[in-house]
């Protein structure tokens, strides 16, 4: 295994590139494909900006000797500590923002009043949770310029609370799409794909679980062992946020799958000659046209599909209409 310095640097570069690419694709889809750039997109872009700032501060801290195994003339412990503090603070803020972005994504597709009220309430809870945890992590429980969950018994308990509640929030937002999409008019295969994309945040929880294990070990570690655990904690915080941004962005890339229908259906049977519409997301449109055509022949007035009647205000893209539930 490489040094802590190399691990921190490698993880940061990896997720800067991956998240940057996926966020860029998300912005493209929302602005050029479905033409519906919303608050969830804005908050996610803000989260990625915070991640970039955090990584920049982390790189500067490492330049001044943070997590270094050698000694260089330009190393400055005071500056390294200062930039590490900024790195951790922006990480904590961004961790809250990405959860808000996921909640706003679900709010965009949710129709039932109960679910919408639940999501709005959860946004308020996550907002308060973010403020409180940032105050403790970067203020009350900061020792020597960085968060120290082993600094006191109270801070250890706060560390447990933050990490465990973080896992609970991630699982809540990852599993809620199953309930939201249970009555959608999508085919089973498409529904499963949508649930998978919306629930990718569950993978970010694996990093949070690793962080919990590290926090449990921190009170019993001393000297270099304690330093190593703090480095590992920061490493997994980077991984956690990187995975969360990746997962939150992936849900909006679903329209791009229209260009690879064979991946979903094994054929492009839903396409129609003389049109440019094809792929699995065209199925509801084809069914609607067939129904309206038959009714027109029988002398009936074509009726607007129920899926489109239930569209909530602000949901104006065809991509979102396919998520609508009965």
Coordinates of C-alpha atoms in Angstrom, one line a residue:
X1 CA 0.0 0.0 0.0
X2 CA 1.3 3.5 -0.8
X3 CA 1.7 6.4 1.6
X4 CA -1.2 8.4 3.0
X5 CA 0.0 11.3 0.8
X6 CA -0.3 9.2 -2.4
X7 CA -3.6 7.7 -1.4
X8 CA -5.1 11.2 -0.7
X9 CA -3.7 12.6 -3.9
X10 CA -4.8 9.6 -6.1
X11 CA -8.4 9.6 -4.7
X12 CA -8.7 13.3 -5.2
X13 CA -7.6 13.3 -8.8
X14 CA -9.8 10.2 -9.6
X15 CA -13.0 11.8 -8.4
X16 CA -12.2 15.3 -9.7
X17 CA -12.0 13.8 -13.2
X18 CA -15.0 11.3 -12.9
X19 CA -17.3 13.8 -11.1
X20 CA -16.3 16.6 -13.4
X21 CA -17.2 14.5 -16.5
X22 CA -20.5 13.2 -15.0
X23 CA -21.6 16.7 -13.8
X24 CA -20.7 18.1 -17.2
X25 CA -22.9 15.4 -18.9
X26 CA -25.7 16.2 -16.4
X27 CA -25.6 19.9 -17.3
X28 CA -25.6 18.9 -21.0
X29 CA -28.7 16.6 -20.6
X30 CA -30.6 19.1 -18.5
X31 CA -29.9 22.2 -20.7
X32 CA -29.7 20.6 -24.2
X33 CA -31.7 17.4 -24.1
X34 CA -34.6 17.8 -21.7
X35 CA -34.2 21.6 -21.4
X36 CA -35.2 21.7 -17.8
X37 CA -32.4 23.0 -15.6
X38 CA -33.7 23.0 -12.0
X39 CA -32.7 23.7 -8.5
X40 CA -31.4 20.2 -8.0
X41 CA -29.0 20.8 -10.9
X42 CA -27.9 24.1 -9.5
X43 CA -27.3 22.6 -6.0
X44 CA -25.3 19.7 -7.5
X45 CA -23.1 22.1 -9.5
X46 CA -22.6 24.1 -6.3
X47 CA -21.7 20.9 -4.5
X48 CA -19.1 20.0 -7.2
X49 CA -17.7 23.5 -6.9
X50 CA -17.3 23.0 -3.2
X51 CA -15.6 19.7 -3.8
X52 CA -13.1 21.3 -6.2
X53 CA -12.4 24.0 -3.7
X54 CA -11.9 21.4 -1.0
X55 CA -9.5 19.4 -3.1
X56 CA -7.6 22.5 -4.0
X57 CA -7.2 23.3 -0.3
X58 CA -6.2 19.7 0.3
X59 CA -3.5 19.8 -2.4
X60 CA -2.1 23.0 -0.9
X61 CA -2.0 21.5 2.5
X62 CA -0.1 18.5 1.2
X63 CA 2.3 20.9 -0.6
X64 CA 3.1 22.3 2.8
X65 CA 3.7 18.9 4.3
X66 CA 0.3 17.4 5.3
X67 CA 0.5 13.6 5.4
X68 CA 4.1 13.7 4.1
X69 CA 6.6 11.0 5.0
X70 CA 9.7 13.1 4.2
X71 CA 11.0 16.6 5.1
X72 CA 11.3 19.4 2.6
X73 CA 12.5 23.0 3.1
X74 CA 9.2 24.5 2.0
X75 CA 7.1 22.5 4.4
X76 CA 5.2 24.7 6.9
X77 CA 3.1 23.0 9.6
X78 CA 1.2 26.1 10.4
X79 CA 0.1 26.6 6.7
X80 CA -0.6 22.9 6.3
X81 CA -2.9 23.0 9.3
X82 CA -4.7 26.1 8.0
X83 CA -5.4 24.7 4.6
X84 CA -6.4 21.3 6.1
X85 CA -9.0 23.1 8.2
X86 CA -10.4 24.8 5.1
X87 CA -10.4 21.5 3.2
X88 CA -12.4 19.7 6.0
X89 CA -14.8 22.6 6.4
X90 CA -15.7 22.7 2.7
X91 CA -16.0 18.9 2.7
X92 CA -18.6 19.0 5.5
X93 CA -20.6 21.8 3.8
X94 CA -20.5 20.0 0.4
X95 CA -21.6 16.7 2.1
X96 CA -24.8 18.5 3.2
X97 CA -25.3 20.1 -0.2
X98 CA -25.2 16.8 -2.1
X99 CA -27.9 15.4 0.1
X100 CA -30.0 18.4 -0.6
X101 CA -29.4 17.9 -4.3
X102 CA -30.6 14.3 -4.1
X103 CA -33.7 15.4 -2.2
X104 CA -34.5 18.0 -4.8
X105 CA -34.1 15.3 -7.6
X106 CA -36.7 13.2 -5.8
X107 CA -38.9 16.2 -5.2
X108 CA -38.9 16.8 -8.9
X109 CA -40.4 13.4 -9.8
X110 CA -42.6 12.9 -6.7
X111 CA -46.3 13.6 -7.2
X112 CA -48.2 12.5 -4.1
X113 CA -48.7 15.2 -1.5
X114 CA -47.5 13.0 1.3
X115 CA -44.2 12.2 -0.4
X116 CA -43.6 15.8 -1.4
X117 CA -44.2 17.0 2.2
X118 CA -41.9 14.2 3.5
X119 CA -39.2 15.4 1.1
X120 CA -39.6 19.1 2.0
X121 CA -39.4 18.1 5.6
X122 CA -36.3 16.1 5.0
X123 CA -34.7 19.1 3.2
X124 CA -35.2 21.1 6.4
X125 CA -33.8 18.4 8.6
X126 CA -30.7 18.0 6.3
X127 CA -30.2 21.7 6.3
X128 CA -30.2 21.9 10.1
X129 CA -28.1 18.7 10.3
X130 CA -25.5 20.2 8.0
X131 CA -25.2 23.5 10.1
X132 CA -24.9 21.6 13.4
X133 CA -22.3 19.1 12.2
X134 CA -20.2 21.8 10.5
X135 CA -20.3 23.9 13.7
X136 CA -19.1 20.9 15.8
X137 CA -16.6 19.5 13.2
X138 CA -15.0 22.8 12.3
X139 CA -15.5 24.7 15.6
X140 CA -16.3 23.0 18.9
X141 CA -14.4 19.7 18.0
X142 CA -11.6 21.2 16.0
X143 CA -8.2 20.7 17.7
X144 CA -5.0 22.0 16.2
X145 CA -6.8 23.3 13.1
X146 CA -8.6 20.1 12.2
X147 CA -11.6 18.0 13.3
X148 CA -10.7 15.7 16.2
X149 CA -13.6 13.4 17.0
X150 CA -11.3 11.8 19.7
X151 CA -10.6 15.2 21.4
X152 CA -13.3 14.7 24.1
X153 CA -16.0 12.2 25.0
X154 CA -18.6 14.7 23.7
X155 CA -16.9 15.1 20.4
X156 CA -16.6 11.3 20.0
X157 CA -20.3 11.0 20.6
X158 CA -21.0 13.8 18.0
X159 CA -18.7 11.9 15.6
X160 CA -20.8 8.8 16.1
X161 CA -24.0 10.7 15.7
X162 CA -22.9 12.5 12.5
X163 CA -21.6 9.3 10.9
X164 CA -24.6 7.1 11.8
X165 CA -27.2 9.8 10.9
X166 CA -25.2 10.3 7.6
X167 CA -25.7 6.5 6.8
X168 CA -29.4 6.8 7.7
X169 CA -29.9 9.8 5.4
X170 CA -28.1 8.1 2.5
X171 CA -30.2 5.0 2.8
X172 CA -33.4 7.0 3.1
X173 CA -32.8 8.8 -0.1
X174 CA -31.5 5.7 -1.9
X175 CA -34.5 3.5 -1.0
X176 CA -37.3 6.1 -1.3
X177 CA -37.3 5.8 -5.2
X178 CA -38.7 2.3 -4.8
X179 CA -41.8 3.7 -3.1
X180 CA -42.1 6.7 -5.4
X181 CA -41.9 4.6 -8.6
X182 CA -44.0 1.7 -7.4
X183 CA -47.0 2.9 -9.4
X184 CA -45.3 4.4 -12.5
X185 CA -46.4 3.4 -16.0
X186 CA -42.9 2.4 -17.0
X187 CA -42.0 -1.2 -18.0
X188 CA -40.6 -3.2 -15.2
X189 CA -37.1 -3.2 -16.8
X190 CA -37.1 0.6 -17.1
X191 CA -38.5 1.0 -13.6
X192 CA -35.6 -1.1 -12.2
X193 CA -33.1 1.0 -14.2
X194 CA -34.6 4.2 -12.9
X195 CA -34.6 2.9 -9.3
X196 CA -31.0 1.8 -9.7
X197 CA -29.9 5.2 -11.0
X198 CA -31.8 7.1 -8.4
X199 CA -30.5 4.8 -5.6
X200 CA -26.8 4.8 -6.5
X201 CA -26.2 7.0 -3.4
X202 CA -26.3 3.8 -1.3
X203 CA -22.8 3.0 -2.6
X204 CA -21.6 6.3 -1.0
X205 CA -22.7 4.8 2.4
X206 CA -20.0 2.2 2.1
X207 CA -17.4 4.9 2.6
X208 CA -19.4 6.3 5.5
X209 CA -19.4 2.9 7.2
X210 CA -15.6 2.8 6.8
X211 CA -15.4 6.2 8.4
X212 CA -17.5 5.0 11.3
X213 CA -15.1 2.1 11.9
X214 CA -12.2 4.6 11.9
X215 CA -14.0 6.9 14.4
X216 CA -14.6 3.9 16.7
X217 CA -10.8 3.2 16.7
X218 CA -9.7 6.8 17.1
X219 CA -10.0 7.1 20.9
X220 CA -7.7 4.2 21.4
X221 CA -4.9 5.3 19.0
X222 CA -1.9 7.3 20.0
X223 CA 0.9 9.0 18.1
X224 CA 1.6 8.0 14.6
X225 CA -1.3 5.5 14.7
X226 CA -3.7 8.3 15.5
X227 CA -2.3 10.5 12.7
X228 CA -2.7 7.6 10.3
X229 CA -6.3 7.2 11.3
X230 CA -7.0 10.9 10.8
X231 CA -5.4 10.7 7.3
X232 CA -7.6 7.7 6.5
X233 CA -10.7 9.5 7.8
X234 CA -10.0 12.4 5.4
X235 CA -9.3 10.0 2.5
X236 CA -12.7 8.2 3.0
X237 CA -14.4 11.6 3.4
X238 CA -13.1 12.5 -0.1
X239 CA -14.3 9.1 -1.4
X240 CA -17.7 9.5 0.2
X241 CA -18.3 12.9 -1.3
X242 CA -16.9 11.8 -4.7
X243 CA -19.2 8.8 -4.8
X244 CA -22.2 10.9 -3.7
X245 CA -21.7 13.4 -6.5
X246 CA -21.2 10.7 -9.0
X247 CA -24.4 8.9 -7.9
X248 CA -26.5 12.1 -7.7
X249 CA -25.4 13.1 -11.2
X250 CA -26.0 9.6 -12.8
X251 CA -29.7 9.8 -12.3
X252 CA -30.0 12.7 -14.7
X253 CA -28.1 10.8 -17.4
X254 CA -31.0 8.4 -18.1
X255 CA -32.1 10.2 -21.3
X256 CA -28.7 9.4 -22.9
X257 CA -29.7 5.7 -22.8
X258 CA -32.2 6.5 -25.6
X259 CA -29.3 6.3 -28.0
X260 CA -28.5 2.7 -27.0
X261 CA -31.9 1.0 -27.0
X262 CA -30.3 -2.4 -27.5
X263 CA -28.8 -2.1 -24.0
X264 CA -32.2 -1.9 -22.6
X265 CA -34.5 -3.8 -24.9
X266 CA -32.3 -5.9 -27.1
X267 CA -33.8 -4.2 -30.1
X268 CA -35.1 -0.8 -31.3
X269 CA -38.6 -2.2 -31.8
X270 CA -40.2 0.9 -30.3
X271 CA -39.0 3.2 -33.0
X272 CA -41.2 4.2 -35.9
X273 CA -40.3 4.7 -39.5
X274 CA -40.2 8.2 -40.6
X275 CA -39.6 9.6 -37.1
X276 CA -36.6 10.3 -35.1
X277 CA -38.1 8.9 -31.9
X278 CA -36.9 5.6 -30.8
X279 CA -35.7 3.6 -27.8
X280 CA -37.3 2.4 -24.6
X281 CA -38.5 5.8 -23.4
X282 CA -40.6 6.1 -26.6
X283 CA -42.9 3.3 -25.5
X284 CA -45.4 5.4 -23.6
X285 CA -45.6 7.8 -26.5
X286 CA -46.3 4.9 -29.0
X287 CA -49.0 3.4 -26.7
X288 CA -50.6 6.8 -26.3
X289 CA -50.7 7.4 -30.1
X290 CA -52.2 4.0 -30.7
X291 CA -54.9 4.5 -28.1
X292 CA -55.8 8.0 -29.4
X293 CA -55.9 6.7 -33.0
X294 CA -58.3 3.9 -32.1
X295 CA -60.6 6.3 -30.2
X296 CA -60.6 8.8 -33.1
X297 CA -61.7 6.0 -35.5
X298 CA -64.5 5.1 -33.2
X299 CA -65.6 8.7 -33.0
X300 CA -64.4 9.3 -29.5
X301 CA -62.4 12.3 -28.3
X302 CA -58.8 11.4 -27.6
X303 CA -58.0 11.7 -24.0
X304 CA -54.8 12.9 -22.5
X305 CA -52.9 10.1 -20.8
X306 CA -53.3 10.0 -17.1
X307 CA -49.5 10.1 -16.6
X308 CA -49.5 13.5 -18.2
X309 CA -52.5 14.7 -16.2
X310 CA -50.8 14.2 -13.0
X311 CA -47.7 16.3 -13.7
X312 CA -46.8 18.6 -10.9
X313 CA -46.1 22.3 -11.5
X314 CA -42.5 22.9 -12.5
X315 CA -42.0 19.4 -14.1
X316 CA -41.9 20.4 -17.7
X317 CA -39.6 17.8 -19.4
X318 CA -40.8 14.7 -21.1
X319 CA -38.1 12.8 -19.2
X320 CA -39.8 13.6 -16.0
X321 CA -43.3 12.7 -17.3
X322 CA -42.2 9.1 -17.7
X323 CA -41.4 9.0 -14.0
X324 CA -44.8 10.2 -13.0
X325 CA -46.9 7.8 -10.9
X326 CA -50.6 7.1 -10.9

